Amino acid sequence: MHSLNGKLFTAEEATVLHDIICNRRDVRGNRFLDRPVEDSVVQQLLDAAFHAPSVGFSQPWEFVLIKAPGIKQQVKESFMVENEKAAPVFETEKQATYTRLKLEGIMEAPLNIAVFYKPSPQPVLGQTSMDEAGLYSVVCAVQNLWLMARALNLGMGWVSILDAEKVKRILKAPENNKLVAYLCVGYTDGFYTQPELELLQWEKRKTRETTIFYESY
Amino acid sequence: MHSLNGKLFTAEEATVLHDIICNRRDVRGNRFLDRPVEDSVVQQLLDAAFHAPSVGFSQPWEFVLIKAPGIKQQVKESFMVENEKAAPVFETEKQATYTRLKLEGIMEAPLNIAVFYKPSPQPVLGQTSMDEAGLYSVVCAVQNLWLMARALNLGMGWVSILDAEKVKRILKAPENNKLVAYLCVGYTDGFYTQPELELLQWEKRKTRETTIFYESY
């Protein structure tokens, strides 16, 4: 029926993807440079997001690009409230480390992107049994954007220590939309060679043996 | 403190990522070849998944690799029940198209991968305000795996027309685990140059104007 001539990739090209995936980092405020992100670069990031898979080709994503310090400040305040609540949740020996960590870059990153899920008013092919598939499509778009940022040597951090309802109000988001991700994007002074929480020994990398099962559990 | 010597990528390498992202497709049973996926290739796919971002470096994913026809057949039966329920949900003129579509490749794909979210028994850094961040980490792993499959010229389809609780029972998954994705993986006879649902005019590609907002809604 239709063209099955989609591009075939070489082993070298697969290695490029592997390297981008393994070098991607969650970048926080202590690493961002005070250098604007060019509009053409922002378009490349969004283009990657728009080519994410989506259930029933529903593309249920919306992106709010934020540069205004006044708006960022309001989001930062929600982070501060939530972060204050978070510290006591951890074991005593981890609390000191927790409070020392820089966990966001809302003010430092020149560009913030709030990513929303907008549910379809019509039924969506593939979403009739597992409604979460819509949300998951939006997360796939975020991951595409993150990888493209890394390939363009831009840092990105995902801030999840936020009150989603407060952020919705700050951004005047429609009632039905759901905040999926709040991203901080900008040039950096470098990328860690390993995840920061691994370097800090906050958590260990899991082994294949504990995460892969065969045929069933 | 630690090495900031993470690799910098060239514009050509960013273009490779762009091409992989834009050529990724949801591949169904009518395209899979009856050719096993080599173990070394499966390890490359899982390696991509294991390097996904995860909230608090929690890596809350588990993967069940399925090749046994008896298990696949039970999952396929869940698909058939759910798919039967789905068709009448769509507008009359779309129902005929819906029933003609091949929406999964459970039996045809040599490898199925069930991907689960395993909640952490301890509090997770970054997950204290938005609990969904754990699930989203698993989705990021799926998207990494999907892109790596495409880079290795392997087809992958995400089957969401399933009863997640039934699939959990078939795979003897722990009570607390949540099924996030059921993936069909294998070599194919080609890749469409555009998403299949776009070619079939089931849905149109959205425009930037309707999905990007500035500073707030």
Coordinates of C-alpha atoms in Angstrom, one line a residue:
Chain A
M1 CA 0.0 0.0 0.0
H2 CA 2.4 2.7 1.2
S3 CA 6.1 3.1 1.0
L4 CA 8.2 0.8 3.2
N5 CA 11.3 2.7 2.3
G6 CA 12.1 4.0 5.8
K7 CA 15.8 4.6 6.3
L8 CA 18.1 1.8 7.5
F9 CA 20.8 2.8 10.0
T10 CA 24.4 1.7 10.2
A11 CA 26.1 0.2 13.2
E12 CA 28.0 3.5 13.6
E13 CA 24.7 5.4 13.7
A14 CA 23.4 3.0 16.4
T15 CA 26.6 3.7 18.4
V16 CA 25.9 7.4 18.2
L17 CA 22.5 6.9 19.7
H18 CA 24.0 4.6 22.4
D19 CA 26.5 7.3 23.3
I20 CA 23.8 10.1 23.5
I21 CA 21.6 7.9 25.7
C22 CA 24.5 7.0 28.0
N23 CA 25.8 10.6 28.3
R24 CA 22.4 12.2 29.0
R25 CA 22.3 13.8 32.5
D26 CA 19.8 15.5 34.7
V27 CA 21.3 19.0 34.9
R28 CA 20.7 21.3 37.8
G29 CA 21.1 25.0 38.5
N30 CA 24.7 24.9 39.5
R31 CA 25.7 23.9 36.0
F32 CA 23.7 26.2 33.7
L33 CA 25.4 29.1 31.9
D34 CA 23.8 32.5 31.5
R35 CA 23.5 32.2 27.7
P36 CA 20.2 32.2 25.8
V37 CA 19.1 29.2 23.9
E38 CA 18.7 30.2 20.2
D39 CA 15.1 30.0 18.8
S40 CA 16.4 27.6 16.0
V41 CA 17.7 25.3 18.7
V42 CA 14.4 25.4 20.6
Q43 CA 12.6 24.4 17.4
Q44 CA 15.0 21.4 17.1
L45 CA 14.1 20.3 20.6
L46 CA 10.4 20.7 20.0
D47 CA 10.7 18.9 16.6
A48 CA 12.1 15.9 18.4
A49 CA 9.2 16.0 20.9
F50 CA 6.6 16.2 18.1
H51 CA 8.0 13.0 16.6
A52 CA 7.5 11.0 19.7
P53 CA 5.2 8.0 19.5
S54 CA 1.6 8.7 20.7
V55 CA -1.2 6.4 21.3
G56 CA -3.5 6.4 18.2
F57 CA -1.4 9.3 16.8
S58 CA -3.2 11.5 19.2
Q59 CA -0.2 13.8 20.0
P60 CA -1.8 14.8 23.3
W61 CA 1.0 17.2 24.3
E62 CA 1.2 20.9 24.9
F63 CA 4.3 22.9 25.7
V64 CA 4.6 26.2 27.5
L65 CA 7.9 27.9 26.9
I66 CA 8.9 30.2 29.9
K67 CA 11.6 32.8 30.0
A68 CA 10.0 35.5 32.2
P69 CA 11.7 35.7 35.6
G70 CA 8.4 36.6 37.3
I71 CA 6.7 33.3 36.2
K72 CA 9.8 31.3 37.0
Q73 CA 10.0 32.8 40.4
Q74 CA 6.4 31.7 41.2
V75 CA 7.3 28.1 40.1
K76 CA 10.5 28.3 42.2
E77 CA 8.4 29.2 45.2
S78 CA 6.3 26.0 44.7
F79 CA 9.6 24.0 44.5
M80 CA 10.8 25.6 47.8
V81 CA 7.6 24.7 49.6
E82 CA 7.6 21.1 48.4
N83 CA 11.4 20.6 48.9
E84 CA 11.0 21.8 52.5
K85 CA 8.4 19.0 53.1
A86 CA 10.6 16.4 51.4
A87 CA 13.8 16.5 53.4
P88 CA 12.3 14.9 56.7
V89 CA 11.0 12.0 54.6
F90 CA 14.4 10.5 54.3
E91 CA 16.5 8.5 56.7
T92 CA 18.4 10.6 59.2
E93 CA 21.8 10.0 57.6
K94 CA 20.5 11.0 54.2
Q95 CA 18.8 14.2 55.3
A96 CA 22.0 16.3 55.5
T97 CA 23.0 15.2 51.9
Y98 CA 19.4 15.9 50.7
T99 CA 19.4 19.5 52.0
R100 CA 22.9 20.1 50.4
L101 CA 21.8 18.9 46.9
K102 CA 20.9 21.4 44.2
L103 CA 17.7 19.8 42.8
E104 CA 16.5 22.3 40.2
G105 CA 17.6 25.1 37.9
I106 CA 14.4 27.0 37.5
M107 CA 15.9 30.5 37.8
E108 CA 19.4 29.7 36.4
A109 CA 18.2 27.9 33.2
P110 CA 17.4 30.5 30.5
L111 CA 14.5 28.4 29.3
N112 CA 11.9 26.5 31.3
I113 CA 9.3 24.2 29.5
A114 CA 6.2 23.0 31.2
V115 CA 4.8 20.0 29.4
F116 CA 1.1 19.1 29.7
Y117 CA -1.1 16.2 28.8
K118 CA -4.3 17.4 27.1
P119 CA -6.9 14.6 27.1
S120 CA -8.7 14.1 23.8
P121 CA -12.5 14.9 23.8
Q122 CA -13.0 12.0 21.4
P123 CA -12.1 8.3 22.0
V124 CA -8.5 7.5 21.1
L125 CA -7.4 4.4 19.2
G126 CA -5.3 2.3 21.6
Q127 CA -6.4 4.2 24.7
T128 CA -9.7 2.4 25.3
S129 CA -8.3 -0.2 27.8
M130 CA -5.3 1.6 29.3
D131 CA -6.2 5.2 29.7
E132 CA -2.6 6.0 31.0
A133 CA -1.4 5.5 27.4
G134 CA -2.2 9.2 26.7
L135 CA 0.1 10.4 29.6
Y136 CA 2.8 8.0 28.5
S137 CA 2.8 9.5 25.0
V138 CA 3.7 12.8 26.6
V139 CA 6.5 11.3 28.6
C140 CA 7.9 9.8 25.4
A141 CA 7.9 13.3 23.9
V142 CA 9.9 14.6 27.0
Q143 CA 12.4 11.8 26.6
N144 CA 12.9 12.6 22.9
L145 CA 13.4 16.3 23.8
W146 CA 15.9 15.3 26.5
L147 CA 18.0 13.2 24.1
M148 CA 18.0 15.9 21.5
A149 CA 19.0 18.5 24.1
R150 CA 22.0 16.2 25.0
A151 CA 22.9 15.7 21.3
L152 CA 23.0 19.5 20.9
N153 CA 25.1 19.7 24.1
L154 CA 22.4 21.5 26.0
G155 CA 21.7 20.5 29.6
M156 CA 18.2 19.6 30.8
G157 CA 16.8 18.9 34.2
W158 CA 13.3 17.5 35.1
V159 CA 11.9 19.1 38.2
S160 CA 9.3 16.9 39.9
I161 CA 9.4 18.5 43.4
L162 CA 6.5 20.8 42.6
D163 CA 2.8 21.1 43.4
A164 CA 1.3 20.3 40.0
E165 CA -1.9 22.2 40.8
K166 CA -0.1 25.3 41.8
V167 CA 2.0 25.3 38.6
K168 CA -1.2 24.8 36.6
R169 CA -2.7 28.0 38.2
I170 CA 0.5 30.0 37.7
L171 CA 0.5 29.1 34.0
K172 CA -3.3 29.4 33.6
A173 CA -3.6 25.9 32.3
P174 CA -7.0 24.6 31.3
E175 CA -8.7 22.6 34.0
N176 CA -8.5 19.3 32.1
N177 CA -4.8 19.5 31.3
K178 CA -2.4 17.6 33.5
L179 CA 1.2 18.8 34.2
V180 CA 3.5 15.9 33.3
A181 CA 6.9 17.6 33.4
Y182 CA 8.6 20.8 34.3
L183 CA 11.9 21.1 32.4
C184 CA 14.9 23.4 32.8
V185 CA 17.0 23.8 29.7
G186 CA 20.2 25.7 28.9
Y187 CA 23.9 25.5 28.0
T188 CA 26.1 24.2 30.7
D189 CA 29.7 24.2 31.9
G190 CA 30.0 20.5 31.2
F191 CA 28.3 17.1 31.7
Y192 CA 29.1 14.7 34.5
T193 CA 30.5 11.4 33.2
Q194 CA 28.0 9.5 35.5
P195 CA 24.6 10.3 37.0
E196 CA 25.1 12.7 39.9
L197 CA 23.2 10.6 42.4
E198 CA 25.4 7.7 41.4
L199 CA 28.6 9.7 41.9
L200 CA 27.3 10.9 45.3
Q201 CA 26.5 7.3 46.2
W202 CA 22.9 8.2 46.9
E203 CA 21.7 5.1 45.0
K204 CA 23.6 2.3 43.2
R205 CA 23.1 1.2 39.7
K206 CA 20.8 -1.9 39.6
T207 CA 22.1 -5.2 38.1
R208 CA 20.5 -6.9 35.1
E209 CA 19.9 -10.0 37.3
T210 CA 17.4 -8.1 39.5
T211 CA 15.5 -6.4 36.7
I212 CA 15.2 -9.0 33.9
F213 CA 12.9 -12.0 34.0
Y214 CA 12.3 -14.7 31.5
E215 CA 8.8 -15.8 30.3
S216 CA 7.3 -14.8 33.6
Y217 CA 8.2 -13.8 37.2
Chain B
M1 CA 34.1 17.6 42.7
H2 CA 33.6 15.1 39.9
S3 CA 34.5 14.9 36.3
L4 CA 32.6 17.3 34.0
N5 CA 34.2 15.7 30.9
G6 CA 31.0 14.1 29.5
K7 CA 31.3 13.8 25.7
L8 CA 30.4 16.7 23.4
F9 CA 28.5 15.8 20.2
T10 CA 28.8 17.1 16.7
A11 CA 26.1 18.6 14.6
E12 CA 26.3 15.4 12.4
E13 CA 25.7 13.3 15.5
A14 CA 22.7 15.4 16.4
T15 CA 21.4 14.8 12.9
V16 CA 21.7 11.0 13.3
L17 CA 19.5 11.3 16.5
H18 CA 17.0 13.4 14.6
D19 CA 16.8 10.9 11.8
I20 CA 16.3 8.0 14.2
I21 CA 13.6 9.9 16.1
C22 CA 11.7 10.8 12.9
N23 CA 12.0 7.3 11.3
R24 CA 10.7 5.4 14.4
R25 CA 7.4 3.6 13.8
D26 CA 4.9 1.6 15.7
V27 CA 5.3 -1.8 14.0
R28 CA 2.5 -4.3 13.9
G29 CA 2.2 -8.1 13.2
N30 CA 1.9 -7.7 9.4
R31 CA 5.5 -6.5 9.2
F32 CA 7.5 -8.8 11.5
L33 CA 9.8 -11.4 10.0
D34 CA 10.1 -14.9 11.4
R35 CA 13.7 -14.3 12.4
P36 CA 15.0 -14.5 16.0
V37 CA 16.4 -11.5 17.7
E38 CA 20.0 -12.3 18.7
D39 CA 20.8 -12.2 22.4
S40 CA 23.5 -9.6 21.9
V41 CA 20.9 -7.3 20.2
V42 CA 18.5 -7.8 23.1
Q43 CA 21.2 -6.8 25.5
Q44 CA 21.8 -3.6 23.4
L45 CA 18.1 -2.8 23.7
L46 CA 18.0 -3.4 27.5
D47 CA 21.2 -1.4 27.9
A48 CA 19.5 1.6 26.3
A49 CA 16.5 1.2 28.7
F50 CA 18.8 0.9 31.7
H51 CA 20.4 4.3 30.9
A52 CA 17.0 6.1 30.9
P53 CA 16.6 8.9 33.4
S54 CA 14.8 7.9 36.6
V55 CA 13.6 9.9 39.4
G56 CA 16.1 9.9 42.3
F57 CA 18.2 7.3 40.2
S58 CA 15.5 4.8 41.4
Q59 CA 15.5 2.7 38.2
P60 CA 12.1 1.4 39.1
W61 CA 11.8 -0.8 36.0
E62 CA 11.5 -4.6 35.5
F63 CA 11.5 -6.4 32.1
V64 CA 9.9 -9.7 31.3
L65 CA 11.3 -11.2 28.1
I66 CA 8.7 -13.5 26.5
K67 CA 9.3 -15.9 23.6
A68 CA 7.1 -18.9 24.6
P69 CA 4.1 -19.2 22.3
G70 CA 1.9 -20.4 25.2
I71 CA 2.3 -17.2 27.2
K72 CA 2.1 -15.0 24.1
Q73 CA -1.2 -16.7 23.2
Q74 CA -2.7 -15.9 26.6
V75 CA -1.7 -12.2 26.2
K76 CA -3.2 -12.2 22.6
E77 CA -6.5 -13.5 24.1
S78 CA -6.6 -10.5 26.4
F79 CA -5.9 -8.2 23.3
M80 CA -8.8 -9.9 21.4
V81 CA -11.3 -9.4 24.3
E82 CA -10.3 -5.7 24.7
N83 CA -10.2 -5.0 21.0
E84 CA -13.7 -6.4 20.5
K85 CA -14.9 -3.9 23.2
A86 CA -13.0 -1.0 21.5
A87 CA -14.5 -0.9 18.0
P88 CA -18.0 0.3 18.9
V89 CA -16.5 3.2 20.8
F90 CA -15.6 5.0 17.5
E91 CA -17.8 7.0 15.2
T92 CA -19.6 4.8 12.7
E93 CA -17.5 5.8 9.7
K94 CA -14.3 4.9 11.6
Q95 CA -15.5 1.5 12.9
A96 CA -14.9 -0.3 9.6
T97 CA -11.4 1.1 9.4
Y98 CA -10.8 0.2 13.0
T99 CA -11.7 -3.5 12.5
R100 CA -9.5 -3.7 9.5
L101 CA -6.4 -2.4 11.3
K102 CA -3.8 -4.8 12.5
L103 CA -3.0 -3.3 15.9
E104 CA -0.6 -5.8 17.5
G105 CA 2.1 -8.3 16.6
I106 CA 2.1 -10.5 19.8
M107 CA 2.3 -13.9 18.0
E108 CA 4.3 -12.7 15.0
A109 CA 7.0 -10.8 16.8
P110 CA 9.7 -13.3 18.0
L111 CA 10.2 -11.3 21.2
N112 CA 7.6 -9.7 23.5
I113 CA 8.8 -7.5 26.4
A114 CA 6.4 -6.7 29.3
V115 CA 7.7 -3.6 31.2
F116 CA 6.6 -3.1 34.8
Y117 CA 6.9 -0.3 37.3
K118 CA 8.1 -1.6 40.7
P119 CA 7.4 1.0 43.4
S120 CA 10.3 1.5 45.8
P121 CA 9.6 0.5 49.4
Q122 CA 11.6 3.5 50.6
P123 CA 10.9 7.2 49.8
V124 CA 12.5 8.3 46.5
L125 CA 14.3 11.6 46.0
G126 CA 12.2 13.7 43.6
Q127 CA 9.1 11.5 44.0
T128 CA 7.7 13.0 47.2
S129 CA 5.4 15.6 45.5
M130 CA 4.6 13.9 42.2
D131 CA 4.3 10.2 42.7
E132 CA 3.8 9.6 39.0
A133 CA 7.4 10.4 38.4
G134 CA 8.2 6.7 39.1
L135 CA 5.9 5.5 36.3
Y136 CA 7.3 8.2 34.0
S137 CA 10.8 6.9 34.5
V138 CA 9.7 3.5 33.2
V139 CA 8.2 5.2 30.1
C140 CA 11.5 7.0 29.5
A141 CA 13.2 3.5 29.5
V142 CA 10.6 2.3 27.0
Q143 CA 11.3 5.2 24.7
N144 CA 15.1 4.7 24.9
L145 CA 14.5 1.0 24.0
W146 CA 12.3 1.9 21.1
L147 CA 14.8 4.4 19.6
M148 CA 17.6 1.8 20.0
A149 CA 15.5 -0.8 18.3
R150 CA 14.9 1.6 15.4
A151 CA 18.7 2.4 15.2
L152 CA 19.3 -1.3 15.0
N153 CA 16.6 -1.6 12.2
L154 CA 14.3 -3.7 14.5
G155 CA 10.6 -3.0 14.6
M156 CA 8.8 -2.4 17.8
G157 CA 5.1 -2.0 18.6
W158 CA 3.5 -0.9 21.9
V159 CA 0.3 -2.8 22.6
S160 CA -2.0 -0.9 24.9
I161 CA -5.2 -2.7 24.1
L162 CA -4.8 -5.1 27.0
D163 CA -6.3 -5.8 30.4
A164 CA -3.3 -4.9 32.5
E165 CA -4.5 -7.0 35.5
K166 CA -5.0 -10.1 33.3
V167 CA -1.4 -9.7 31.9
K168 CA -0.1 -9.4 35.4
R169 CA -1.8 -12.7 36.3
I170 CA -0.5 -14.4 33.2
L171 CA 3.1 -13.3 34.0
K172 CA 2.7 -13.9 37.8
A173 CA 3.8 -10.3 38.5
P174 CA 4.0 -9.2 42.1
E175 CA 0.9 -7.5 43.4
N176 CA 2.5 -4.1 43.7
N177 CA 4.0 -4.0 40.2
K178 CA 2.2 -2.0 37.5
L179 CA 2.2 -3.0 33.9
V180 CA 3.4 0.0 31.9
A181 CA 4.0 -1.4 28.5
Y182 CA 3.7 -4.5 26.4
L183 CA 6.1 -4.5 23.5
C184 CA 6.5 -6.6 20.4
V185 CA 10.0 -6.6 18.9
G186 CA 11.5 -8.2 15.8
Y187 CA 13.0 -7.7 12.4
T188 CA 10.7 -6.3 9.7
D189 CA 10.2 -6.2 6.0
G190 CA 10.6 -2.5 6.1
F191 CA 9.5 0.7 7.8
Y192 CA 6.8 3.1 6.7
T193 CA 8.1 6.6 5.8
Q194 CA 5.3 8.1 7.9
P195 CA 3.2 7.0 10.9
E196 CA 0.7 4.4 9.7
L197 CA -2.3 6.2 11.2
E198 CA -1.2 9.4 9.4
L199 CA -0.9 7.5 6.0
L200 CA -4.4 6.1 6.6
Q201 CA -5.7 9.6 7.5
W202 CA -7.0 8.3 10.8
E203 CA -5.5 11.4 12.5
K204 CA -3.7 14.5 11.2
R205 CA -0.3 15.8 12.4
K206 CA -0.9 18.7 14.8
T207 CA 0.5 22.1 14.1
R208 CA 3.0 24.0 16.2
E209 CA 0.5 26.8 16.7
T210 CA -1.9 24.6 18.5
T211 CA 0.6 22.9 20.8
I212 CA 3.1 25.6 21.8
F213 CA 2.3 28.5 24.3
Y214 CA 4.5 31.3 25.5
E215 CA 5.0 32.2 29.2
S216 CA 1.5 30.9 30.0
Y217 CA -1.8 29.8 28.4

